[in-house]
Amino acid sequence: MAIQDPEMPSPRYHNVIFVETETDGSGAVHHVTGDITSGMVYATRPEGPPEESEIFVSKEFIGTVESATYPEKIHAVLKELPPPPKQKKFNIKTMRTEQMKADGSFYELGEERPRMVKCTEWTLEQAIPALYASVVHMASLVIFNPKTHTLFSSFLHIGSRDTLVFCTLVLDNLNARHLSTSISILNSEYHNTPTVTMSTPPGETDLSTLLSAMTFTLDPATFVYLTTSTPLPTLLPALQPKLIFQETEGTTVVTTLDLATSNGYEHTFACRMITLEIHSSLEAVGFMAAISAKLTEKGVSANVVSAYFHDHLFVPVGKEEVAMEVLRDLTRGGTK
C-alpha cells in the first residue's frame, strides 16, 4: 500500500520513461527506484504493454531514439544523472521521520527547507531534458490540455495531417528491431485505475454540410505566439500551452497573454481563438479554404490549427467579431 507523503504535493504519480521496442507494445522502463529515507538508484526493467497494467494511468509520447544505439546510449546518459539522495530520517528527539540536511542534521523549527526530490522530479526535470539534449528526437507537435494541470498526462501527438497518434508513436516499419524506437512517459499510481480508451469517429467530409452545420465559439482569453528553447518539462507547467510545435530554430508556443507576460516571455501576434465545433474529418477537402477565402475578403488574417476533432482559428485581437460574422454568413449561405 502506498501512503501519500504529507510533505509532497498531491496528487503524486510514479513517472517513468518507457521505451517501446516490440510490435506488441512492450519494451523497457527506465526510472529511479527506492525511497527518500534510504536514497534512490537508477534502474531498468522489461515491461509489457503499459495499458495492460492495473496501475497504469497515462502514457505520453515524447520522442524517438535510434535502435542501433539503444539501450547503451540511454543507459550512459541516465546513469550520469544524480539520483534522488536520502532526504529524510528518523529523529529520535521528536520520534518522527523528518526531512534532513545533506550533512545528516535536522532542520530547526521554522527553518527554510528545500523541495524534496523523488522519482517524478528526477524523470521530468533531469532525465527527459538530458535525453533531449543527447539521444532523443523530440516529438514535433503536441497539444496540451491545461485543465488537467498534470504534466505529460493528457496532450496529443500528431504525426502528420492525416494521422493521429494518441499517447505513443506508431511507426510505419515497426518490427522487433525497427530503426526508431518510441519513448514515452508513463504515469502510474498504486491502486487500480481504469484505462482510458479513445474512440476515433471519422468526422464530416461533405463541404456543404460542414459549412451549413458548423457552430463556433470564441474563447474569452487573449493568446500570443512565442518561441523558446526552454525544455518541455519546465515549459508545460509554466505556460500551460494551447499548442506546441518543435522547429529547428526553437519551440513555438501558443499560450495566453497573461501566462506569457507573467513568466517573462517575449511574444507576438496577440490573437483570439475561434473553435469550429463541428467535427470535421482531417481528410475534408475545401473546408478551411472556403473559410480562409471569406476571411481574406474582409481583411482578416487567420492562423489555422486543425486538431483531431475540431479546427481552430487564431485571428488578430480586434478582428474576432468580423471573423465571427464571416462564419455566420457561411452557415447561412453554405458554399455560396
XYZ file of C-alpha atoms in Angstrom:
336
model
C 0.000 0.000 0.000
C 1.280 3.477 -0.845
C 0.590 6.383 1.520
C 0.724 9.996 0.354
C 3.706 11.842 1.834
C 2.192 14.924 3.553
C 5.307 16.949 2.703
C 4.998 16.308 -1.044
C 2.360 17.947 -3.272
C -0.649 15.859 -4.265
C -1.623 14.088 -6.434
C 1.578 12.113 -6.924
C 2.259 9.596 -9.684
C 5.257 7.380 -10.277
C 6.569 8.828 -13.547
C 8.971 6.655 -15.525
C 10.461 6.627 -19.014
C 9.128 3.770 -21.133
C 10.885 2.713 -24.336
C 8.677 0.693 -26.658
C 10.804 -1.825 -28.562
C 8.405 -4.532 -29.731
C 5.411 -4.672 -32.052
C 3.131 -5.839 -29.234
C 3.731 -2.593 -27.330
C 6.168 -3.999 -24.802
C 9.592 -2.580 -24.029
C 11.599 -1.368 -21.053
C 11.160 1.052 -18.160
C 13.934 3.441 -17.108
C 13.466 5.097 -13.720
C 14.846 5.608 -10.236
C 13.710 3.274 -7.505
C 13.995 3.355 -3.746
C 12.752 5.975 -1.300
C 13.857 9.222 0.300
C 14.670 7.590 3.628
C 17.383 5.405 2.076
C 18.134 7.097 -1.254
C 17.287 6.093 -4.805
C 19.167 4.368 -7.608
C 18.783 4.264 -11.374
C 17.258 1.017 -12.637
C 15.691 -0.512 -15.722
C 13.415 -3.485 -16.236
C 11.452 -5.186 -19.028
C 7.835 -4.054 -19.223
C 4.805 -5.387 -21.070
C 2.287 -3.109 -22.791
C 1.664 -0.421 -20.141
C -2.067 -0.261 -20.818
C -2.405 -3.824 -19.523
C -1.078 -2.866 -16.087
C -3.560 -2.351 -13.250
C -1.649 0.709 -12.013
C -1.405 2.413 -15.413
C -2.744 5.981 -15.554
C -1.486 7.504 -18.799
C 1.238 7.373 -21.420
C 2.572 10.274 -23.483
C 4.874 10.040 -26.468
C 7.955 12.251 -26.083
C 10.202 11.217 -28.982
C 12.274 8.526 -30.662
C 15.739 7.049 -30.290
C 17.799 5.080 -32.796
C 17.511 1.341 -32.185
C 21.144 0.846 -33.129
C 22.180 2.846 -30.057
C 19.561 1.536 -27.655
C 19.881 0.827 -24.765
C 23.572 1.720 -24.486
C 23.290 5.473 -25.086
C 20.261 5.920 -22.861
C 21.965 3.985 -20.074
C 25.069 6.146 -20.455
C 23.057 9.363 -20.138
C 20.776 8.324 -17.289
C 23.497 6.681 -15.199
C 25.355 10.004 -15.109
C 22.402 11.813 -13.540
C 22.465 12.003 -9.744
C 19.506 10.025 -8.360
C 17.449 11.482 -5.513
C 19.514 11.123 -2.324
C 18.469 10.229 1.195
C 16.390 13.201 2.338
C 14.561 12.028 5.469
C 15.468 10.008 8.552
C 14.080 9.190 11.974
C 14.561 11.915 14.572
C 14.831 10.271 17.986
C 14.141 13.602 19.709
C 10.766 14.117 18.078
C 10.061 10.421 17.400
C 9.210 11.307 13.804
C 10.727 10.749 10.378
C 11.772 14.235 9.267
C 13.492 15.973 6.397
C 17.239 16.226 6.908
C 20.118 18.289 5.547
C 22.908 16.940 3.345
C 25.156 16.596 6.402
C 22.557 14.475 8.198
C 21.382 17.126 10.663
C 17.748 18.119 11.014
C 16.107 21.432 10.172
C 15.127 23.674 13.042
C 11.522 24.724 13.520
C 10.744 27.489 11.018
C 13.982 26.984 9.073
C 13.545 27.138 5.310
C 13.647 23.706 3.711
C 14.388 22.881 0.077
C 11.891 20.985 -2.005
C 12.336 17.235 -1.769
C 13.069 15.297 -4.938
C 11.577 11.913 -5.783
C 11.149 9.782 -8.899
C 8.821 12.224 -10.644
C 11.174 15.183 -10.287
C 14.120 13.076 -11.469
C 12.214 11.881 -14.545
C 10.681 15.192 -15.607
C 13.357 17.674 -14.565
C 16.582 15.727 -15.112
C 16.162 12.634 -17.263
C 13.993 13.964 -20.076
C 15.941 17.206 -20.651
C 19.188 15.189 -20.629
C 17.813 12.742 -23.189
C 16.530 15.567 -25.399
C 19.991 17.113 -25.303
C 21.740 13.956 -26.452
C 19.907 10.929 -27.830
C 16.153 11.533 -28.140
C 14.446 13.087 -31.159
C 11.664 15.252 -29.732
C 8.026 14.925 -30.761
C 7.299 17.640 -33.319
C 3.766 18.763 -32.470
C 1.794 18.450 -29.270
C -1.402 19.987 -27.974
C -1.675 20.397 -24.211
C -4.918 20.436 -22.237
C -4.252 22.949 -19.426
C -7.382 21.954 -17.486
C -5.688 18.850 -16.088
C -2.605 20.642 -14.689
C -0.913 17.221 -14.766
C 2.410 17.151 -16.559
C 2.583 14.768 -19.513
C -0.777 13.205 -18.832
C -3.227 14.465 -21.398
C -1.847 16.004 -24.542
C -1.793 14.598 -28.038
C 0.970 13.971 -30.533
C 0.013 14.495 -34.166
C 2.389 12.782 -36.538
C 1.019 14.294 -39.758
C -2.085 15.963 -41.194
C -3.917 12.661 -41.635
C -2.512 10.569 -38.800
C -3.419 10.943 -35.139
C -1.250 9.213 -32.596
C -2.615 9.108 -29.053
C -0.021 8.726 -26.277
C 2.534 6.821 -28.324
C 4.210 6.818 -31.729
C 3.108 4.286 -34.321
C 5.937 3.671 -36.744
C 5.416 2.630 -40.350
C 8.046 -0.104 -40.240
C 7.698 -1.278 -36.655
C 9.375 -4.611 -36.023
C 11.467 -6.296 -33.372
C 14.438 -4.029 -34.131
C 12.938 -1.107 -36.022
C 15.069 1.876 -36.983
C 13.460 4.218 -34.480
C 12.196 3.291 -31.041
C 9.409 5.301 -29.433
C 9.848 6.712 -25.956
C 7.003 7.615 -23.643
C 6.390 8.834 -20.139
C 4.192 6.608 -18.019
C 2.147 7.850 -15.091
C 1.123 5.154 -12.660
C -0.286 5.013 -9.184
C -0.542 2.374 -6.526
C -4.203 1.460 -6.816
C -6.453 0.233 -9.584
C -7.217 2.893 -12.166
C -9.411 2.256 -15.217
C -7.594 2.560 -18.518
C -8.938 5.356 -20.700
C -9.500 4.468 -24.333
C -10.170 6.817 -27.217
C -12.705 6.269 -29.977
C -11.907 7.547 -33.447
C -15.061 8.617 -35.317
C -14.195 9.664 -38.862
C -15.640 13.188 -38.888
C -17.642 15.015 -41.553
C -16.216 15.348 -45.080
C -19.071 16.934 -47.065
C -18.214 20.601 -47.617
C -21.796 21.869 -47.808
C -22.686 20.085 -44.561
C -19.560 21.366 -42.839
C -20.341 24.969 -43.725
C -24.077 24.929 -43.039
C -23.998 22.846 -39.848
C -20.957 24.280 -38.123
C -21.215 26.143 -34.864
C -18.383 28.115 -33.339
C -17.272 29.625 -30.052
C -14.955 32.499 -29.197
C -12.544 31.765 -26.368
C -12.524 34.605 -23.811
C -8.732 34.553 -23.444
C -6.206 36.504 -25.491
C -3.498 34.234 -26.904
C 0.022 35.008 -28.141
C 2.797 33.246 -30.054
C 6.339 32.909 -28.753
C 9.480 30.887 -29.389
C 11.746 29.413 -26.731
C 14.459 26.856 -26.070
C 13.076 26.048 -22.607
C 12.811 22.246 -22.088
C 9.277 20.856 -22.199
C 9.198 19.628 -18.580
C 9.780 23.222 -17.446
C 7.730 24.833 -20.195
C 4.460 22.948 -19.766
C 3.541 23.781 -16.174
C 4.631 27.414 -16.562
C 2.897 28.306 -19.824
C 0.130 25.666 -19.976
C 0.369 25.843 -23.789
C -2.571 25.526 -26.103
C -0.188 24.483 -28.870
C 3.467 23.486 -29.167
C 5.374 22.994 -32.408
C 9.003 21.913 -32.404
C 11.038 23.703 -35.093
C 14.744 23.670 -35.892
C 15.155 27.211 -34.567
C 13.227 26.619 -31.339
C 9.897 25.588 -29.833
C 6.888 27.622 -30.966
C 4.274 28.016 -28.235
C 0.743 29.384 -28.266
C -0.327 30.373 -24.769
C -2.373 33.070 -23.086
C -1.113 36.637 -22.945
C -1.334 36.558 -19.147
C 0.861 33.454 -18.791
C 3.442 34.662 -21.312
C 3.701 38.028 -19.560
C 3.770 36.675 -16.007
C 6.568 34.237 -16.925
C 8.653 36.913 -18.664
C 8.454 35.631 -22.261
C 8.616 37.955 -25.252
C 5.706 37.296 -27.586
C 3.966 38.346 -30.772
C 0.597 38.178 -32.588
C -1.966 38.833 -29.863
C -4.998 36.904 -31.057
C -8.350 35.368 -30.177
C -9.207 31.723 -30.741
C -12.398 30.682 -32.507
C -13.204 26.973 -32.337
C -15.339 25.429 -35.071
C -17.413 22.964 -33.060
C -18.365 20.661 -35.921
C -16.205 17.524 -36.066
C -14.522 17.878 -39.439
C -12.560 14.996 -40.895
C -8.828 15.511 -41.197
C -9.327 14.452 -44.822
C -12.045 17.021 -45.557
C -11.262 18.999 -48.722
C -12.012 22.704 -49.106
C -13.458 23.449 -45.666
C -10.724 25.731 -44.389
C -10.068 27.057 -47.889
C -13.655 28.323 -48.101
C -13.398 29.977 -44.694
C -9.985 31.482 -45.441
C -11.229 32.951 -48.716
C -14.117 34.735 -46.983
C -11.868 35.992 -44.194
C -9.433 37.341 -46.790
C -12.258 39.302 -48.438
C -12.834 41.031 -45.083
C -9.138 41.662 -44.495
C -8.861 39.191 -41.609
C -5.732 37.069 -41.311
C -6.037 33.736 -39.534
C -3.660 31.071 -38.331
C -5.483 27.757 -38.575
C -4.818 24.761 -36.339
C -6.560 21.544 -37.335
C -6.712 19.237 -34.334
C -8.328 15.804 -34.344
C -11.918 16.808 -33.636
C -12.066 20.490 -34.488
C -10.444 23.315 -36.409
C -9.330 26.415 -34.525
C -8.829 29.910 -35.954
C -6.417 32.336 -34.312
C -7.380 35.817 -35.530
C -5.854 39.192 -34.550
C -7.287 40.926 -31.500
C -9.914 43.381 -32.726
C -10.844 41.233 -35.733
C -12.663 38.493 -33.832
C -16.167 39.913 -34.328
C -15.542 40.366 -38.058
C -14.407 36.743 -38.242
C -17.453 35.566 -36.295
C -19.754 37.411 -38.694
C -17.978 35.797 -41.662
C -18.654 32.391 -40.127
C -22.308 33.268 -39.544
C -22.651 34.267 -43.203
C -21.136 30.953 -44.276
C -23.591 28.948 -42.174
C -26.477 30.864 -43.718
C -25.232 30.548 -47.275
C -23.423 27.198 -47.313
C -20.877 27.156 -50.118
C -22.363 30.153 -51.893
